[in-house]
Coordinates of C-alpha atoms and ligand atoms in Angstrom, one line a residue:
M3 CA -11.0 -8.8 22.8
E4 CA -9.5 -12.2 21.1
F5 CA -6.2 -11.7 18.8
D6 CA -5.2 -15.0 16.9
Y7 CA -1.2 -13.6 16.1
K8 CA -2.3 -14.4 11.8
Y9 CA 0.6 -12.3 11.6
I10 CA 3.5 -13.5 14.0
G11 CA 6.0 -13.8 11.5
F12 CA 5.3 -9.9 10.0
A13 CA 9.0 -8.9 10.3
E14 CA 10.2 -11.6 8.4
N15 CA 8.9 -9.8 5.1
R16 CA 12.1 -7.3 5.2
K17 CA 10.4 -5.3 1.2
A18 CA 11.0 -2.0 1.8
A19 CA 10.6 1.2 -1.3
V20 CA 12.4 4.2 -1.7
I21 CA 11.1 6.6 -4.5
R22 CA 12.1 10.2 -5.8
A23 CA 9.4 12.4 -5.0
E24 CA 9.6 16.3 -5.4
E25 CA 6.9 18.0 -5.2
Y26 CA 2.8 17.2 -3.9
G27 CA 0.0 17.4 -5.6
N28 CA -2.5 14.6 -5.6
E29 CA -2.1 12.4 -9.3
V30 CA 1.6 13.1 -8.7
I31 CA 1.6 11.2 -5.8
Y32 CA -1.1 9.3 -6.9
E33 CA 0.6 7.9 -9.3
K34 CA 4.0 7.4 -7.5
L35 CA 1.7 5.6 -4.8
K36 CA 0.8 3.5 -7.2
A37 CA 4.0 2.9 -8.6
I38 CA 5.6 2.4 -5.2
L39 CA 3.1 -0.8 -3.9
N40 CA 3.9 -2.5 -7.3
M41 CA 7.0 -2.4 -6.5
L42 CA 6.6 -4.6 -3.3
D43 CA 4.1 -6.7 -5.0
F44 CA 1.3 -4.7 -2.4
R45 CA -2.2 -5.4 -4.7
A46 CA -4.8 -3.1 -3.1
E47 CA -7.8 -5.5 -4.7
E48 CA -7.1 -7.8 -2.1
Y49 CA -8.9 -5.6 0.0
Y50 CA -12.2 -5.9 -2.1
G51 CA -15.1 -5.6 0.6
K52 CA -12.3 -5.1 3.4
K53 CA -11.9 -2.2 6.2
V54 CA -9.1 -0.4 5.4
V55 CA -7.8 2.3 7.8
L56 CA -6.0 5.4 7.4
K57 CA -4.0 6.8 10.1
P58 CA -2.0 9.9 9.5
N59 CA 0.0 11.3 11.8
L60 CA -2.2 14.5 12.8
L61 CA -0.4 15.8 15.6
L62 CA -1.8 18.8 16.4
K63 CA -4.1 22.0 14.2
F64 CA -1.9 22.8 12.1
A65 CA -1.6 23.3 8.1
P66 CA 0.2 21.3 5.7
E67 CA 3.1 23.8 5.0
R68 CA 4.5 23.6 8.3
A69 CA 5.1 20.2 7.8
A70 CA 4.6 18.6 11.1
T71 CA 1.6 16.8 9.3
V72 CA 1.2 14.4 6.6
H73 CA 0.6 16.2 3.4
P74 CA -2.9 16.0 1.9
S75 CA -1.8 14.9 -1.6
V76 CA -0.5 11.7 0.1
V77 CA -3.6 10.7 2.3
Y78 CA -5.5 11.0 -0.7
A79 CA -3.8 9.3 -2.8
A80 CA -3.6 6.4 -0.4
G81 CA -7.4 6.7 0.5
K82 CA -8.2 6.5 -3.6
I83 CA -6.1 3.2 -4.4
F84 CA -8.1 2.0 -1.6
A85 CA -11.2 3.1 -2.5
D86 CA -11.1 2.5 -6.3
A87 CA -9.9 -1.1 -5.1
G88 CA -13.9 -1.1 -3.6
A89 CA -12.7 -1.5 0.1
S90 CA -14.1 0.5 2.9
V91 CA -11.6 3.6 3.6
L92 CA -12.1 5.4 6.9
L93 CA -9.3 7.5 8.4
A94 CA -8.9 7.6 12.0
E95 CA -6.6 9.1 14.6
S96 CA -6.0 10.5 17.7
P97 CA -4.0 13.4 17.4
G98 CA -1.9 15.2 20.6
G99 CA -4.1 16.8 23.0
P100 CA -7.8 15.6 24.1
Y101 CA -9.5 13.0 22.1
T102 CA -13.4 14.7 21.2
P103 CA -14.8 14.9 18.2
G104 CA -15.0 18.6 17.7
I105 CA -11.3 18.7 17.9
L106 CA -10.6 16.0 15.4
K107 CA -13.2 18.3 13.4
S108 CA -10.7 21.3 13.7
I109 CA -7.9 19.2 12.9
Y110 CA -9.2 17.4 9.6
K111 CA -10.1 20.8 8.4
V112 CA -6.8 22.5 9.2
S113 CA -4.6 19.5 7.6
G114 CA -6.4 19.2 4.7
M115 CA -8.0 15.9 5.5
E116 CA -11.4 16.9 5.2
E117 CA -10.6 18.2 1.2
A118 CA -8.3 14.9 0.8
A119 CA -11.3 12.4 2.0
R120 CA -13.4 14.2 0.0
A121 CA -11.6 13.9 -3.5
G122 CA -10.1 10.4 -2.6
G123 CA -13.9 9.5 -1.4
F124 CA -13.2 8.4 1.7
E125 CA -14.5 8.9 5.5
L126 CA -13.3 10.2 8.3
N127 CA -13.8 8.8 11.9
Y128 CA -15.0 10.8 14.7
D129 CA -15.6 8.0 16.6
T130 CA -13.4 8.8 20.0
S131 CA -14.1 5.1 22.0
F132 CA -11.2 2.9 22.8
E133 CA -10.6 -0.7 24.3
E134 CA -8.0 -2.1 26.6
V135 CA -6.5 -4.7 24.9
R136 CA -4.0 -7.3 27.0
T137 CA -1.8 -9.3 25.0
D138 CA 1.5 -10.9 26.4
G139 CA 5.1 -11.3 25.0
G140 CA 6.1 -7.6 25.7
E141 CA 9.2 -6.4 27.3
R142 CA 8.0 -3.7 28.8
S143 CA 4.0 -3.4 28.7
N144 CA 1.4 -6.3 28.2
H145 CA -1.6 -4.4 28.1
F146 CA -2.9 -0.9 25.8
D147 CA -5.5 1.3 25.2
I148 CA -6.5 1.5 21.4
I149 CA -8.7 3.6 19.5
K150 CA -11.9 0.9 18.1
P151 CA -10.6 1.7 14.1
I152 CA -7.9 0.4 14.3
L153 CA -8.8 -3.1 16.1
D154 CA -11.9 -2.8 13.9
A155 CA -9.4 -2.8 10.4
D156 CA -8.3 -5.4 8.3
L157 CA -5.7 -3.5 6.9
I158 CA -4.1 -0.3 8.5
V159 CA -2.1 1.7 6.2
D160 CA 0.1 3.6 8.8
L161 CA 0.7 7.3 6.7
C162 CA 3.9 9.0 8.8
K163 CA 6.1 12.1 8.1
L164 CA 10.1 11.9 8.8
K165 CA 10.4 14.0 11.0
S166 CA 13.0 14.5 13.5
H167 CA 11.8 14.1 17.3
S168 CA 13.0 15.5 20.8
M169 CA 12.8 12.1 22.6
A170 CA 13.2 9.8 19.7
T171 CA 15.9 11.0 17.5
M172 CA 13.6 10.7 14.6
T173 CA 9.7 10.0 14.3
A174 CA 8.1 7.7 11.2
A175 CA 6.6 4.5 10.8
V176 CA 7.0 3.3 14.3
K177 CA 6.5 6.3 16.2
N178 CA 3.5 7.1 14.7
L179 CA 1.5 4.0 15.3
F180 CA 2.3 5.6 19.1
G181 CA -1.1 7.6 18.3
V182 CA -3.4 4.5 18.2
I183 CA -3.4 5.2 21.9
P184 CA -6.5 7.5 22.2
G185 CA -5.5 11.1 23.7
T186 CA -4.9 11.9 27.3
R187 CA -3.9 8.2 27.7
K188 CA -0.4 8.8 25.8
V189 CA 0.2 11.4 28.5
E190 CA 0.0 8.1 31.2
F191 CA 2.0 5.7 28.7
H192 CA 4.8 8.6 29.4
S193 CA 4.0 8.3 33.1
R194 CA 4.6 4.5 33.3
F195 CA 7.5 4.8 31.2
P196 CA 9.6 7.5 33.0
K197 CA 12.5 6.2 31.5
H198 CA 13.4 6.8 28.4
E199 CA 15.2 3.7 27.2
D200 CA 11.6 1.9 28.7
F201 CA 10.1 4.6 26.9
A202 CA 11.1 3.4 23.3
A203 CA 10.8 -0.4 24.7
S204 CA 7.6 0.0 25.5
V205 CA 6.5 1.3 21.6
V206 CA 8.4 -1.3 20.0
D207 CA 6.2 -3.5 22.0
L208 CA 2.5 -1.8 21.1
T209 CA 3.6 -1.8 17.1
S210 CA 4.8 -5.8 17.1
F211 CA 1.6 -6.2 19.4
I212 CA -0.3 -4.5 16.1
C213 CA 1.6 -5.6 12.9
K214 CA 1.3 -9.3 14.8
N215 CA -2.6 -8.9 14.5
K216 CA -3.2 -6.9 11.6
K217 CA -2.1 -6.4 8.5
V218 CA -0.3 -2.8 8.0
L219 CA 1.2 -1.2 5.1
S220 CA 3.5 2.0 6.5
I221 CA 4.0 4.6 4.0
C222 CA 6.3 7.2 4.7
D223 CA 6.0 11.2 3.4
A224 CA 9.6 12.5 3.2
I225 CA 8.8 14.6 0.3
I226 CA 9.2 17.6 2.8
G227 CA 10.1 16.3 5.9
M228 CA 11.0 18.2 9.3
E229 CA 14.4 19.1 10.8
G230 CA 15.9 20.6 14.3
N231 CA 13.5 20.0 16.9
G232 CA 11.0 18.1 16.1
P233 CA 8.5 16.7 15.9
S234 CA 6.4 20.3 15.9
G235 CA 9.1 23.2 16.8
G236 CA 11.4 22.0 14.2
E237 CA 11.5 23.4 10.3
P238 CA 10.9 22.2 7.1
K239 CA 13.7 20.3 5.4
K240 CA 12.8 18.9 1.8
I241 CA 13.9 15.5 2.0
G242 CA 12.7 14.2 -2.0
C243 CA 11.3 10.8 -1.6
L244 CA 8.2 8.8 -0.6
L245 CA 9.1 5.5 1.3
A246 CA 6.5 2.6 1.6
S247 CA 7.5 -1.3 3.6
E248 CA 4.7 -3.5 5.2
N249 CA 6.9 -3.5 8.1
P250 CA 6.8 -0.7 9.8
F251 CA 10.5 -1.2 11.7
A252 CA 12.3 -1.9 8.1
L253 CA 10.9 1.4 6.5
D254 CA 11.8 3.3 10.1
L255 CA 15.5 2.0 9.3
L256 CA 15.7 2.7 5.7
C257 CA 14.5 6.7 6.6
A258 CA 16.9 6.4 9.4
Y259 CA 19.8 5.9 7.3
I260 CA 18.5 8.6 4.8
I261 CA 18.4 11.4 7.0
G262 CA 21.7 10.2 9.1
A263 CA 20.8 8.9 12.0
Q264 CA 21.7 4.6 11.5
N265 CA 22.2 3.4 15.2
T266 CA 20.8 6.7 17.2
V267 CA 17.2 5.9 17.3
P268 CA 16.1 3.9 19.7
M269 CA 12.8 2.2 19.0
L270 CA 15.3 1.0 16.1
E271 CA 17.9 -0.4 18.2
N272 CA 15.7 -2.5 20.3
A273 CA 13.8 -3.4 17.0
K274 CA 17.1 -4.8 16.2
K275 CA 17.6 -7.0 19.4
R276 CA 14.1 -8.4 19.2
G277 CA 14.6 -9.2 15.7
Y278 CA 12.0 -7.1 14.0
A279 CA 15.2 -5.0 12.0
P280 CA 17.8 -5.8 9.8
A281 CA 20.5 -4.3 12.0
D282 CA 21.6 -2.0 8.5
I283 CA 19.9 -1.4 5.3
S284 CA 22.2 -4.7 3.7
G285 CA 19.5 -6.7 5.2
L286 CA 16.6 -5.1 3.6
M287 CA 15.0 -6.1 0.6
L288 CA 15.6 -2.5 -1.3
R289 CA 13.5 -1.6 -4.4
G290 CA 12.8 1.2 -5.9
D291 CA 16.2 4.8 -6.2
D292 CA 18.9 3.8 -4.9
P293 CA 19.0 5.4 -1.2
R294 CA 23.3 6.4 -1.9
E295 CA 21.8 8.5 -3.7
L296 CA 18.7 10.2 -1.7
V297 CA 21.0 10.4 1.7
I298 CA 20.5 14.0 2.9
K299 CA 24.1 15.1 4.4
D300 CA 23.0 17.8 6.4
F301 CA 20.1 16.9 8.0
R302 CA 19.8 19.0 11.4
F303 CA 18.7 17.0 15.0
P304 CA 17.1 18.4 18.1
D305 CA 19.4 20.1 20.4
T306 CA 18.9 16.7 23.0
H307 CA 19.9 14.4 19.6
K308 CA 22.9 12.0 22.2
L309 CA 20.0 11.5 24.3
H310 CA 20.2 8.0 23.8
K311 CA 24.3 8.2 24.4
L312 CA 24.1 10.2 27.3
D313 CA 21.3 8.9 29.4
F314 CA 23.9 8.3 32.4
L315 CA 23.9 12.1 33.1
P316 CA 22.2 13.3 36.1
K317 CA 19.3 14.3 35.6
F318 CA 20.2 18.5 36.3
L319 CA 22.5 18.0 33.4
Q320 CA 20.1 16.3 30.8
P321 CA 18.5 18.8 28.0
H322 CA 15.7 20.7 29.7
P323 CA 12.5 22.5 28.6
K324 CA 12.5 25.9 29.2
V325 CA 9.3 28.7 28.2
N326 CA 10.2 31.9 26.4
K327 CA 7.6 33.7 27.9
K328 CA 7.5 36.7 25.3
K329 CA 6.2 33.6 23.5
C330 CA 4.3 32.2 25.9
I331 CA 0.5 33.0 26.3
G332 CA -0.4 30.6 29.0
C333 CA -2.8 28.2 27.3
G334 CA -2.4 25.6 29.1
E335 CA -1.8 23.2 26.7
C336 CA 1.6 22.6 28.1
A337 CA 0.7 21.5 31.7
R338 CA -2.4 19.6 30.3
S339 CA -0.4 17.0 28.8
C340 CA 3.0 17.2 31.3
P341 CA 3.2 13.2 32.1
Q342 CA 4.2 14.2 35.9
K343 CA 2.4 17.7 36.3
V344 CA 5.1 19.9 37.2
I345 CA 4.2 22.6 35.0
K346 CA 1.1 25.4 36.8
I347 CA 0.2 28.6 34.9
E348 CA 1.2 31.4 37.3
N349 CA 0.3 35.4 35.9
G350 CA -0.7 34.2 32.3
K351 CA 2.9 32.1 32.0
A352 CA 3.5 28.8 32.5
M353 CA 6.3 27.9 34.7
I354 CA 7.7 24.3 35.1
S355 CA 9.5 22.8 38.2
L356 CA 12.5 20.9 37.0
K357 CA 12.6 18.7 40.2
N358 CA 9.9 15.7 39.2
C359 CA 10.5 16.7 35.5
I360 CA 11.2 12.9 33.2
R361 CA 12.1 15.1 30.1
C362 CA 10.2 13.3 27.9
Y363 CA 9.5 17.1 25.6
C364 CA 5.6 16.4 25.0
C365 CA 5.6 19.8 26.7
Q366 CA 7.7 21.3 23.7
E367 CA 5.7 19.2 21.6
L368 CA 2.0 20.2 22.7
C369 CA 2.9 24.0 22.9
K370 CA 2.0 24.8 18.7
L371 CA 3.3 28.8 19.6
G372 CA 7.1 26.9 19.8
A373 CA 7.1 28.7 22.9
I374 CA 9.0 25.9 24.8
T375 CA 12.8 25.3 23.4
I376 CA 14.8 22.8 25.1
H377 CA 18.0 24.2 26.6
R378 CA 21.2 22.1 26.9
S379 CA 23.6 22.3 29.7
L380 CA 27.6 23.5 29.2
V381 CA 28.7 19.7 30.4
Y382 CA 26.0 18.0 27.8
R383 CA 27.4 20.5 25.5
I384 CA 30.8 19.0 25.7
V385 CA 30.6 15.6 26.0
G386 CA 27.7 15.2 23.2
Ligands
LIG429 S1 4.2 27.3 27.0 FE1 2.7 27.2 24.4 S2 1.4 25.1 25.4 FE2 2.3 26.2 27.5 S3 0.8 27.9 28.1 FE3 2.6 28.6 27.1 S4 1.4 28.4 24.7 FE4 0.4 27.3 26.1
LIG430 S1 8.0 19.2 32.2 FE1 7.3 19.0 29.6 S2 9.4 17.5 29.7 FE2 9.2 18.0 32.1 S3 8.3 15.7 31.9 FE3 6.4 17.4 31.9 S4 5.9 17.7 29.7 FE4 8.1 15.8 29.7

């Protein structure tokens, strides 16, 4: 596939907007989203007759109340704005685990996407094909497998959820775009980049590749986010705002400021070095409510929060995954998603061999029952 790098200067767009939002509901979010797009001078009408792809963070088969997936009201509102503007709107996502039409269907249903699509007048993707793209200019990676609808889009609407993340500290606009890699190919990506720093740089490679070739609009559902051991095993946390930017790195910078994660998100630190985001929010062109009034002082980060600073510790002192045998039902999902293949199911329970574990925490992320926790050594707790 040929690329034209039409938007190579995407990072020069430093506009980011935030608006207070206390509750969900299709109409209230629709009005707020229209207001926030106006603040960014973003015109949905420019996409008349074009292909708009909504890329929500759906992660796993979770109901909206779990706060692990983007709320359907936000997806409805974004879809309706572009459908009303005469665009052809398709929702496409490759969640965690296998990428099949049957799994997509059940996730769409449980996460509220079926209903959002019906009400908002857009379609749901069931085409699970993908293509390998080759590029240049990446710091760690110059080739990616990407799902077809993303490659065909004129505009990608990156619909993310603001959550804590065991490996990445925080997930919002940038990490959500990692979900354009099909199904278990995401696991291979972890194997290619077992070091946290390399993984962060390669996700920045992927995001910047997408932004240079496609128009991207990132919208973040931070009304109820997730704190603690996210992105799936944490607890819902009221953050109370909706954010947007045409630069996903700028959006993440603002999100990190609001939850108190400045300078601790490895992907953002890499992006700053490469000029995709300014050093802090004073380098953004901010619109909407004053972010200082939206800061969450008591946001709880994952048990691995200091990982980026303590990567020098020997492996055995770094936080490691641990199976709670009482909760584990032996479904094997963690074993299938382990890039190192160090998890086995024995006597109906998951067993982890830590020797070759790379501390990616995919197993914790993909266990729907929360049966994998993160164990921190005494040394890590003291120095962290
Ligand atoms: S730890 Fe979770 S994902 Fe792994 S086998 Fe047990 S229940 Fe399934
Ligand atoms: S056991 Fe868990 S943390 Fe370790 S490599 Fe496998 S998925 Fe990653």
